[in-house]
mmCIF file with all atom_site columns, C-alpha atoms in Angstrom:
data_model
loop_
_atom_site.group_PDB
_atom_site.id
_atom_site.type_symbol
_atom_site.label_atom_id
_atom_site.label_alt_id
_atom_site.label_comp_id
_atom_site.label_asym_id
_atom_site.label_entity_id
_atom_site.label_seq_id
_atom_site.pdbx_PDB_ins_code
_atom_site.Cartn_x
_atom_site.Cartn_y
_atom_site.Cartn_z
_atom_site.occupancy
_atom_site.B_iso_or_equiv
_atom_site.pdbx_formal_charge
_atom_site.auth_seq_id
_atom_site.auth_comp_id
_atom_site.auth_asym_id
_atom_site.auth_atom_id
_atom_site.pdbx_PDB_model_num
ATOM 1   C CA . UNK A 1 1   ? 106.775 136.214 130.392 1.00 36.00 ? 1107 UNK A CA 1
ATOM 2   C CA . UNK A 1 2   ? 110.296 136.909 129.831 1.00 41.00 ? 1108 UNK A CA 1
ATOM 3   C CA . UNK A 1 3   ? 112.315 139.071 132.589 1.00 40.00 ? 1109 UNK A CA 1
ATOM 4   C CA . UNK A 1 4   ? 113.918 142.449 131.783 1.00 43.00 ? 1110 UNK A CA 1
ATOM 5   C CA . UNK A 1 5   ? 117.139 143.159 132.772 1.00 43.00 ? 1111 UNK A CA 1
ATOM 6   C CA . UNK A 1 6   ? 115.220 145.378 135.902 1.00 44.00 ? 1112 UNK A CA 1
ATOM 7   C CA . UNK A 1 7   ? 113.136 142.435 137.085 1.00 49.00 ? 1113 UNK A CA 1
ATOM 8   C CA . UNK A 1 8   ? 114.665 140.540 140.148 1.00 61.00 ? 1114 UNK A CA 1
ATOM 9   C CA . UNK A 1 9   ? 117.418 139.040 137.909 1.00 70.00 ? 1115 UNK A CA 1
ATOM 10  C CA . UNK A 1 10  ? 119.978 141.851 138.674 1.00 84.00 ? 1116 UNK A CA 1
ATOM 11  C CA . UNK A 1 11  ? 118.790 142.503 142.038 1.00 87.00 ? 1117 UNK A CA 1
ATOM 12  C CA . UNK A 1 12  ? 122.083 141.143 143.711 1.00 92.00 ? 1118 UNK A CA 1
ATOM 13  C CA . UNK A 1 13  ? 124.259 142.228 140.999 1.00 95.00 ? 1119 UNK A CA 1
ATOM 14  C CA . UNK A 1 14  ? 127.009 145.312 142.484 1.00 95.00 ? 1120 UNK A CA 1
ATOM 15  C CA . UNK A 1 15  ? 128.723 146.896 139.699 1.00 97.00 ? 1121 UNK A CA 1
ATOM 16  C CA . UNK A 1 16  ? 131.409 149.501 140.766 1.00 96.00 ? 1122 UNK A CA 1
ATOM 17  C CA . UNK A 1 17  ? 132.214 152.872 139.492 1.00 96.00 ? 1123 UNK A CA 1
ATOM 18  C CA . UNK A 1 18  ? 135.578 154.632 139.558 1.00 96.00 ? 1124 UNK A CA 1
ATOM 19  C CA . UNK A 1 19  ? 134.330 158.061 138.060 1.00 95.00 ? 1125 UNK A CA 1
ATOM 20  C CA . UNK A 1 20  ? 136.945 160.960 137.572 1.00 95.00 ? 1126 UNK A CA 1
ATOM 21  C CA . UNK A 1 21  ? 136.222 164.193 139.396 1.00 94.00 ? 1127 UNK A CA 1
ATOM 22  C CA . UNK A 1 22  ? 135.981 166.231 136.348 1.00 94.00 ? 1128 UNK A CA 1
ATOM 23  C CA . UNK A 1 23  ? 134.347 165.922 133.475 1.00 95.00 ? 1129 UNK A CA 1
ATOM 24  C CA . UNK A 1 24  ? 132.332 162.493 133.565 1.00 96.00 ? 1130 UNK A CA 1
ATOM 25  C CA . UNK A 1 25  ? 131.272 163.417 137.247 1.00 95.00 ? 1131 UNK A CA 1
ATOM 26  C CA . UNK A 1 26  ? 129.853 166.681 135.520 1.00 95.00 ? 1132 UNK A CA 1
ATOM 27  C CA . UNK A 1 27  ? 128.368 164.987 133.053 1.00 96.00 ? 1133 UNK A CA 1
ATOM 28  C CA . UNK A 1 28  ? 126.819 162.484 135.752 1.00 95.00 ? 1134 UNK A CA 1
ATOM 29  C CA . UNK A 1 29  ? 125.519 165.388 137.847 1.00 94.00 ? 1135 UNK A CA 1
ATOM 30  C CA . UNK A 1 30  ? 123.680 167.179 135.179 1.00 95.00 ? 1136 UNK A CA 1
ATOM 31  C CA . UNK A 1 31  ? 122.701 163.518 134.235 1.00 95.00 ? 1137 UNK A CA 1
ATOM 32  C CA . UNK A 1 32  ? 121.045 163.539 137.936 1.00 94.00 ? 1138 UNK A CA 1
ATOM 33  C CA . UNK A 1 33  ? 119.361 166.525 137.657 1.00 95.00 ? 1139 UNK A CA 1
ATOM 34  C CA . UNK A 1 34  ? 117.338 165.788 134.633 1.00 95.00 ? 1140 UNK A CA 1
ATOM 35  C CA . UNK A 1 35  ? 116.081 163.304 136.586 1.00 96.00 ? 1141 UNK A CA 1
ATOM 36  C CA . UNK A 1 36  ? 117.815 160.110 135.717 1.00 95.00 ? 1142 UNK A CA 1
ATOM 37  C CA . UNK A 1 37  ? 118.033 157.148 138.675 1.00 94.00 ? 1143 UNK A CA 1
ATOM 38  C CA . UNK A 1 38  ? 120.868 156.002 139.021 1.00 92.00 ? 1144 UNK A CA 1
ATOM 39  C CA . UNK A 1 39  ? 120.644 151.831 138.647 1.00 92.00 ? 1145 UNK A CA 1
ATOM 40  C CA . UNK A 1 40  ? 120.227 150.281 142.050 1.00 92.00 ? 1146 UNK A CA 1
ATOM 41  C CA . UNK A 1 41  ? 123.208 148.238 141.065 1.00 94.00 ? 1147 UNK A CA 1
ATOM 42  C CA . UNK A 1 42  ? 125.940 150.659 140.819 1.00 95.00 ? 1148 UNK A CA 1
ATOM 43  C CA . UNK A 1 43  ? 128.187 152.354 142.985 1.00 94.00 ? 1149 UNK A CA 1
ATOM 44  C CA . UNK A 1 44  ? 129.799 155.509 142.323 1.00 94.00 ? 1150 UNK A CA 1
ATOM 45  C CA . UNK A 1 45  ? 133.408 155.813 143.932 1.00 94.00 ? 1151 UNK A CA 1
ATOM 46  C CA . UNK A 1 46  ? 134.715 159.614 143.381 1.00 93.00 ? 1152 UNK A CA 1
ATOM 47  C CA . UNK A 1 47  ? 138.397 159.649 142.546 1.00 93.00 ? 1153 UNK A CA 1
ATOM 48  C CA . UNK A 1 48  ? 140.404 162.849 141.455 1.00 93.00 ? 1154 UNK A CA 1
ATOM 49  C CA . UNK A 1 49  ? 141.727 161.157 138.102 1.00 94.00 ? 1155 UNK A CA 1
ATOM 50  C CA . UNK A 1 50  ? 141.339 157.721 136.679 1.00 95.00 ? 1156 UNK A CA 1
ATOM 51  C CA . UNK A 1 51  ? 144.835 157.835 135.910 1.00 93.00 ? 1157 UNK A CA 1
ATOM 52  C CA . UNK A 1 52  ? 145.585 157.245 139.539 1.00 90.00 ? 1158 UNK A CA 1
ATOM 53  C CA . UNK A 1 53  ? 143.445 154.267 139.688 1.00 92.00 ? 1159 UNK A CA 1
ATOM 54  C CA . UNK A 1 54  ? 146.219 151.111 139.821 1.00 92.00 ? 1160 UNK A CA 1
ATOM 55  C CA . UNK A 1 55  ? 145.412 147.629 138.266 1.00 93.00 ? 1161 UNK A CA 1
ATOM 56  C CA . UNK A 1 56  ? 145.723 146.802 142.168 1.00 91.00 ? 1162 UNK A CA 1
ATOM 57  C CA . UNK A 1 57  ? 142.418 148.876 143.544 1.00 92.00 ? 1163 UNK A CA 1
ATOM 58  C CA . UNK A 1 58  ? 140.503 147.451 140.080 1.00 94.00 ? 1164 UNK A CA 1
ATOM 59  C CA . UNK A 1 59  ? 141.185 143.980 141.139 1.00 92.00 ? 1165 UNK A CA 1
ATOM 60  C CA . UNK A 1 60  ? 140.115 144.560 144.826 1.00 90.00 ? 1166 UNK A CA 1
ATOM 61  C CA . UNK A 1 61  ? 136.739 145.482 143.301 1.00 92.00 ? 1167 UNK A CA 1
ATOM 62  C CA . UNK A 1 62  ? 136.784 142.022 142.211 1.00 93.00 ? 1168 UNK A CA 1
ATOM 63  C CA . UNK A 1 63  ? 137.927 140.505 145.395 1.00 89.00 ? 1169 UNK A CA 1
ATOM 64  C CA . UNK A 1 64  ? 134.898 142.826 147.343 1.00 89.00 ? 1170 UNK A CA 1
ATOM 65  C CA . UNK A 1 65  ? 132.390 140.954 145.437 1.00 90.00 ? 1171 UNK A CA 1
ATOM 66  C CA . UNK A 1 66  ? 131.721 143.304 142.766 1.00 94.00 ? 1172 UNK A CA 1
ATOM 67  C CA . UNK A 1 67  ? 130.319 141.573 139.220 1.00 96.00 ? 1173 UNK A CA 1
ATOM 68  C CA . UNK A 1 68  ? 131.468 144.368 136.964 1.00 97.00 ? 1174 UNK A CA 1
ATOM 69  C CA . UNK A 1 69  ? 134.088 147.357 137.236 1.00 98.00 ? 1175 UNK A CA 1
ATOM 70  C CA . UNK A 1 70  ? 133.516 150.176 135.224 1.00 98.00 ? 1176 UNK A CA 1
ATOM 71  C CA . UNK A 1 71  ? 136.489 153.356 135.074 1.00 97.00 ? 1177 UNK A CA 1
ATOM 72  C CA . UNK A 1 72  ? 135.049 156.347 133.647 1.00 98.00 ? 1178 UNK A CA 1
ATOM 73  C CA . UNK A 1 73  ? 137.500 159.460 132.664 1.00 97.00 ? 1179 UNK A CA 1
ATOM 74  C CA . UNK A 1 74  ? 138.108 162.570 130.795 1.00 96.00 ? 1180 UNK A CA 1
ATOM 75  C CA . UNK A 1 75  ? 138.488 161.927 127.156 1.00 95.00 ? 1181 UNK A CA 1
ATOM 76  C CA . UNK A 1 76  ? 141.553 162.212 126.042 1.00 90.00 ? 1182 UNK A CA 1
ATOM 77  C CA . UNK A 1 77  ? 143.408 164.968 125.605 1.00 90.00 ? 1183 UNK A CA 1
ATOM 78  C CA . UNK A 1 78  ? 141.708 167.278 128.583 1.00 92.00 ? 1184 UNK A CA 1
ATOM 79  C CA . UNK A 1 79  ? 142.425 165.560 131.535 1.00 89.00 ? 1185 UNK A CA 1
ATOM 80  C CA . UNK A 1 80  ? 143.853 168.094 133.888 1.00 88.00 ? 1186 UNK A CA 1
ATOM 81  C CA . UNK A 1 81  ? 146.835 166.001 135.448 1.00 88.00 ? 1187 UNK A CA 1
ATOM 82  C CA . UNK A 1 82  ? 148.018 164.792 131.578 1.00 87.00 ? 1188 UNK A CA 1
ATOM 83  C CA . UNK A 1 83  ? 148.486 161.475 131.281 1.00 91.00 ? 1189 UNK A CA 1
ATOM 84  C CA . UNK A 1 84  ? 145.624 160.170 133.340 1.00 93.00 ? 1190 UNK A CA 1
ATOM 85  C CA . UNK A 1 85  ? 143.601 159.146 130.724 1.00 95.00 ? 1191 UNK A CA 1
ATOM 86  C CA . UNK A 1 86  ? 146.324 157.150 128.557 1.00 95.00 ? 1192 UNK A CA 1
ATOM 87  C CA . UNK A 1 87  ? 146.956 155.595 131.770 1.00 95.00 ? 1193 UNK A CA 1
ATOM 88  C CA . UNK A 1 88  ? 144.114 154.241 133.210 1.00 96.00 ? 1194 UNK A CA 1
ATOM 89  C CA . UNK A 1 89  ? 143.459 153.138 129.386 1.00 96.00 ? 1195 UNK A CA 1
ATOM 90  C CA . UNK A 1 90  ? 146.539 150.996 130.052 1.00 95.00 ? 1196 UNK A CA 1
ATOM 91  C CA . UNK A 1 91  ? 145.831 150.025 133.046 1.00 94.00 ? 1197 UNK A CA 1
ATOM 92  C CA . UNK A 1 92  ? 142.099 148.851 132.173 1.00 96.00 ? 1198 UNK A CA 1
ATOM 93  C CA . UNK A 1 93  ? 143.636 146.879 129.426 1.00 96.00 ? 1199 UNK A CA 1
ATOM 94  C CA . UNK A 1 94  ? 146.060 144.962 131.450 1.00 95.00 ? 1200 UNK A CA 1
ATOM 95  C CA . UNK A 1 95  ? 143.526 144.422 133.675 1.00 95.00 ? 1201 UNK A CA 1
ATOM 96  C CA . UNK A 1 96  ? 140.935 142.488 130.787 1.00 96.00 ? 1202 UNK A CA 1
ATOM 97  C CA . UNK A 1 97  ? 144.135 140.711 129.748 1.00 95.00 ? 1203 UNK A CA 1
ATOM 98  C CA . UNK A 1 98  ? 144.642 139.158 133.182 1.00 94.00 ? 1204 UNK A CA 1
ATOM 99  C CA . UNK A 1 99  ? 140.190 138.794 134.115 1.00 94.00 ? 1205 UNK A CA 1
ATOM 100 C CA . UNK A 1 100 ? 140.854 136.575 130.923 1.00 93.00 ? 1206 UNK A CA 1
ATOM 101 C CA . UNK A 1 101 ? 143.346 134.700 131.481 1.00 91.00 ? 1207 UNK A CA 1
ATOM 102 C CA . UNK A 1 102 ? 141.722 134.087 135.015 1.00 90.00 ? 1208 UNK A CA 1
ATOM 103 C CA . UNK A 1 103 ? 138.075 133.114 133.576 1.00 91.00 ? 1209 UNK A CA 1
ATOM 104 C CA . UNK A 1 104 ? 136.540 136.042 135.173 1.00 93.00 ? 1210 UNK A CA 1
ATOM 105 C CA . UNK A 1 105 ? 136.091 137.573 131.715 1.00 95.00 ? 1211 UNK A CA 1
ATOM 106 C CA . UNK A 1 106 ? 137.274 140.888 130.054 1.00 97.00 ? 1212 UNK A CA 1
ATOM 107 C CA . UNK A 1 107 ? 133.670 142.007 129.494 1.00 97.00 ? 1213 UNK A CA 1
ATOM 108 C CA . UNK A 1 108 ? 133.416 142.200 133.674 1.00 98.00 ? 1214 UNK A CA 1
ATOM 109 C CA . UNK A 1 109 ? 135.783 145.537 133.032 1.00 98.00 ? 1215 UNK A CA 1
ATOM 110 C CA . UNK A 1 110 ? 134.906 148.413 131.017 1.00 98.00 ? 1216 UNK A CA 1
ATOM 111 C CA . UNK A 1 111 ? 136.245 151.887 130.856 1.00 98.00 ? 1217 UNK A CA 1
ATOM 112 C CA . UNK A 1 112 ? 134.743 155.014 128.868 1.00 98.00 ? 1218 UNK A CA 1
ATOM 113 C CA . UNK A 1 113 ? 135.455 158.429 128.326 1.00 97.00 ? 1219 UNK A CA 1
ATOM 114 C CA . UNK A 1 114 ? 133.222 161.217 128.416 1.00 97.00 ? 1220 UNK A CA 1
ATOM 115 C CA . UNK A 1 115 ? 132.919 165.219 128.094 1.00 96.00 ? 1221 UNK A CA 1
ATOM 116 C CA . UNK A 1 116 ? 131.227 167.256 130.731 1.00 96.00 ? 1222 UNK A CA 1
ATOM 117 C CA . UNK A 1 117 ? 127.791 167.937 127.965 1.00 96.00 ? 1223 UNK A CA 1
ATOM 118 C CA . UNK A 1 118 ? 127.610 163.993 127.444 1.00 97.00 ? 1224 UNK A CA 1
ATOM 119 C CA . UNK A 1 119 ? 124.728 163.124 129.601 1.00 97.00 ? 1225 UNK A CA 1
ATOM 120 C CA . UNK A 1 120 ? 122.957 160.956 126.684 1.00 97.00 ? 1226 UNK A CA 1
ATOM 121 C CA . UNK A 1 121 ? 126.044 159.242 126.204 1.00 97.00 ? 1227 UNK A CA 1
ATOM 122 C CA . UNK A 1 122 ? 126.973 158.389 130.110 1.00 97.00 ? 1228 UNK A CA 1
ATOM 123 C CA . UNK A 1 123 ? 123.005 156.930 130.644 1.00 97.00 ? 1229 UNK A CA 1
ATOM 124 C CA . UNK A 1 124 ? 123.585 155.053 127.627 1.00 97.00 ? 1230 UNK A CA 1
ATOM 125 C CA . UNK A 1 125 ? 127.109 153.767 128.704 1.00 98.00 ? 1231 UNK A CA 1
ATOM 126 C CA . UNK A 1 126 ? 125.516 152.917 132.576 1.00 97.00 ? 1232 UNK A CA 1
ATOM 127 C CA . UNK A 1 127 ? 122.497 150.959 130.984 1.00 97.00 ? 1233 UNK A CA 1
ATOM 128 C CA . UNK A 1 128 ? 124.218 149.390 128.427 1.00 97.00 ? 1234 UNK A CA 1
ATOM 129 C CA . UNK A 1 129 ? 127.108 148.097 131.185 1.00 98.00 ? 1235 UNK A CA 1
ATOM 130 C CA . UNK A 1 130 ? 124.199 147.010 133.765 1.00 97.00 ? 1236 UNK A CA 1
ATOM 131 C CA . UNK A 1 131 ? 122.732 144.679 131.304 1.00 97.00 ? 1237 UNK A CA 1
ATOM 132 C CA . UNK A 1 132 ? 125.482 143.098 130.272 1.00 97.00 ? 1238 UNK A CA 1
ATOM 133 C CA . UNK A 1 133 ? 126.404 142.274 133.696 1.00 97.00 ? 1239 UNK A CA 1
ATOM 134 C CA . UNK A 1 134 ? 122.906 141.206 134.761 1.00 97.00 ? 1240 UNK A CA 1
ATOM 135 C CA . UNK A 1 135 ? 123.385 138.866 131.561 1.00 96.00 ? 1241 UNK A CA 1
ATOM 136 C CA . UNK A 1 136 ? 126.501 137.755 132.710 1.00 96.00 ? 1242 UNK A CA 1
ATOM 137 C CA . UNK A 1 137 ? 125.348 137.125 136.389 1.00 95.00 ? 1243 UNK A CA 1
ATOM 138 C CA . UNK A 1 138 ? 127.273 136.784 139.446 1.00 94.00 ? 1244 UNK A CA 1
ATOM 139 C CA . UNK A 1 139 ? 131.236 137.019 139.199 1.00 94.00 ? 1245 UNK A CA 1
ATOM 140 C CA . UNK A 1 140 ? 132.972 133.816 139.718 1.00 91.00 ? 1246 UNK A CA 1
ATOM 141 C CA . UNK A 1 141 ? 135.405 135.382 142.261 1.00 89.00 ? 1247 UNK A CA 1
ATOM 142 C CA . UNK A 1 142 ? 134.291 134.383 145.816 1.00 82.00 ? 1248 UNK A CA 1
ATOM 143 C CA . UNK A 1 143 ? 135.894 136.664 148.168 1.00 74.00 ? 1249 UNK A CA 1
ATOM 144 C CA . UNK A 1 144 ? 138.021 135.286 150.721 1.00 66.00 ? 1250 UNK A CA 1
ATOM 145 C CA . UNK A 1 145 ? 137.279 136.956 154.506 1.00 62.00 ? 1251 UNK A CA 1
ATOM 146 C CA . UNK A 1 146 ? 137.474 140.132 154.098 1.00 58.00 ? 1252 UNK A CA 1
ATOM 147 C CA . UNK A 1 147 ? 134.499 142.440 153.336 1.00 55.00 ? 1253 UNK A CA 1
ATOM 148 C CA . UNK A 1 148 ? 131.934 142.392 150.783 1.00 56.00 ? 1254 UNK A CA 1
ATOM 149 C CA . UNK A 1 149 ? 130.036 145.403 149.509 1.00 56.00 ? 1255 UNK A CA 1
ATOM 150 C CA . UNK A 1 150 ? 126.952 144.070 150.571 1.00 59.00 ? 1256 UNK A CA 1
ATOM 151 C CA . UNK A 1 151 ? 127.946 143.885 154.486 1.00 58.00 ? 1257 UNK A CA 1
ATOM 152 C CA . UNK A 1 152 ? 127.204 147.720 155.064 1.00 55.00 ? 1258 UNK A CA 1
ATOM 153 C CA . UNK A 1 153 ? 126.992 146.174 158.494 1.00 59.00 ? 1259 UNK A CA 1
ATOM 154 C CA . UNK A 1 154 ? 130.531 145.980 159.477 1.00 61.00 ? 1260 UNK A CA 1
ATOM 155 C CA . UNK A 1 155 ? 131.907 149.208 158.416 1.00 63.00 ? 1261 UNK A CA 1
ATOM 156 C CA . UNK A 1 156 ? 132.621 151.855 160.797 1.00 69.00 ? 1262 UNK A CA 1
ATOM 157 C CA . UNK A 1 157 ? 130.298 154.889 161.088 1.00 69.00 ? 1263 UNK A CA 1
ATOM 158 C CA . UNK A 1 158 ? 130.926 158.334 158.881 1.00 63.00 ? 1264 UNK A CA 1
ATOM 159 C CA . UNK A 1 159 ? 132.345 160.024 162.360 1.00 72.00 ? 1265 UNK A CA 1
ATOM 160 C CA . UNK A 1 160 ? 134.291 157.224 163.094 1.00 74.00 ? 1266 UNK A CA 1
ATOM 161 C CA . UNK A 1 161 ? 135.995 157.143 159.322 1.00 67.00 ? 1267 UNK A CA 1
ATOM 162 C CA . UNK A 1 162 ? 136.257 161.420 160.079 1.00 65.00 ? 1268 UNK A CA 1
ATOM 163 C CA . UNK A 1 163 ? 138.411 160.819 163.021 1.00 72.00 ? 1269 UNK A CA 1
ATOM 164 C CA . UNK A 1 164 ? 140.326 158.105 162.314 1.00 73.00 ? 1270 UNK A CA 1
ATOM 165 C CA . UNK A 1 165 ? 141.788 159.598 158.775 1.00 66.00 ? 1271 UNK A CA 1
ATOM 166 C CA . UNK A 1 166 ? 141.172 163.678 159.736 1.00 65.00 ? 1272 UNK A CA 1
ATOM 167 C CA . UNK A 1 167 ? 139.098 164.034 156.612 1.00 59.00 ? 1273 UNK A CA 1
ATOM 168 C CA . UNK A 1 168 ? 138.801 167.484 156.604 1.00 62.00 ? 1274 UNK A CA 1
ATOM 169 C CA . UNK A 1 169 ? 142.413 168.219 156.411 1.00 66.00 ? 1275 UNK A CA 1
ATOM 170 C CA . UNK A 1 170 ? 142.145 166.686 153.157 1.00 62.00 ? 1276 UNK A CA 1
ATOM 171 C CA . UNK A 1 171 ? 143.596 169.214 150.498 1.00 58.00 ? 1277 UNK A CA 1
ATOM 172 C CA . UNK A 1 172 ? 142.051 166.962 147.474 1.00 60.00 ? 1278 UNK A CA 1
ATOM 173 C CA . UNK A 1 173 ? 145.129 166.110 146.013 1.00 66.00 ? 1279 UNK A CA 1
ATOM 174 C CA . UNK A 1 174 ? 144.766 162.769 145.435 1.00 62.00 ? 1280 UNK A CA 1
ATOM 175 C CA . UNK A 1 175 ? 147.931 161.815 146.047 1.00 62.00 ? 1281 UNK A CA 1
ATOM 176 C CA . UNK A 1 176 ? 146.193 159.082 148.535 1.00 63.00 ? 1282 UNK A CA 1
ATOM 177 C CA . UNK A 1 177 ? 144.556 156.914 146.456 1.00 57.00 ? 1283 UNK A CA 1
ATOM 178 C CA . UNK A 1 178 ? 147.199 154.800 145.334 1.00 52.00 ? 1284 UNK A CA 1
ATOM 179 C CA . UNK A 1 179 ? 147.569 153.182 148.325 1.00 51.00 ? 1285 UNK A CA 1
ATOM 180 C CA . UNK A 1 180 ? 143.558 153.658 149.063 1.00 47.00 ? 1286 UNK A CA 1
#
């Protein structure tokens, strides 16, 4: 019997997402509450714009141990800061340029844009990404020390993370996360 791509196969798979605060993370909420699950192989990272989202932080993805890398913004046109979306458009591209050149492979790096209504299109987009990866298999990049994002083990606790950076003092501006 042949496996699906949600047997075992992509069980140790991690595929990352950078999902803009507006309108894709509406469109994955009302996504959630129809009921979808979200694959067991993703992880959503929040981040104000995708335009602030440097070929830098999509690369340390890579380094973390994550198999695929997937930036999902505002379509373009409506994001609220302006440029985000051209951006991290040219910033995804540069990126595929240099995961070929490297023999990691472009296909390891997707980015899509969606509207806040777009739930069919955003469950289509997640499947359609998971299986490719799970096709693909593991990445080829074997992360030097650091940590992995399967070693929950070593990272400090929620109040310790609260303390440390003052979270709540955090005005959402996202002016942070370029040097996240």
């Amino acid at each position: 019997m042949a496996k699906t791509p949600t047997d075992n196969k992509g069980k140790d798979i991690s595929i990352i997402l950078f999902l803009c605060n507006w309108s894709p993370h509406s469109a994955y909420h009302a996504l959630l509450d129809q009921g979808y699950a979200m694959p067991a192989q993703m992880r959503m990272i929040r981040i104000p714009c995708t335009g602030r989202i440097t070929k830098a932080l999509l690369f340390k993805a890579f380094e973390m141990g994550a198999d695929g890398v997937a930036l999902l913004g505002c379509k373009s046109g409506t994001c609220r800061y302006g440029s985000g979306t051209d951006a991290a458009t040219n910033n995804t591209e540069d990126t595929r340029r240099i995961l070929e050149l490297t023999g990691i492979g472009p296909e390891r790096m997707k980015m899509a844009t969606f509207y806040p209504d777009e739930t069919v299109a955003l469950k289509a987009f997640l499947e359609a990404f998971r299986d490719e990866i799970i096709a693909l298999g593991k990445s080829p990049v074997v992360p030097t020390g650091g940590l992995r994002l399967e070693d929950r083990t070593a990272l400090p606790s929620f109040t310790e993370i609260l303390t440390r950076y003052n979270a709540y003092e955090c005005q959402d501006c996202g002016k942070c996360t370029s040097s996240c």
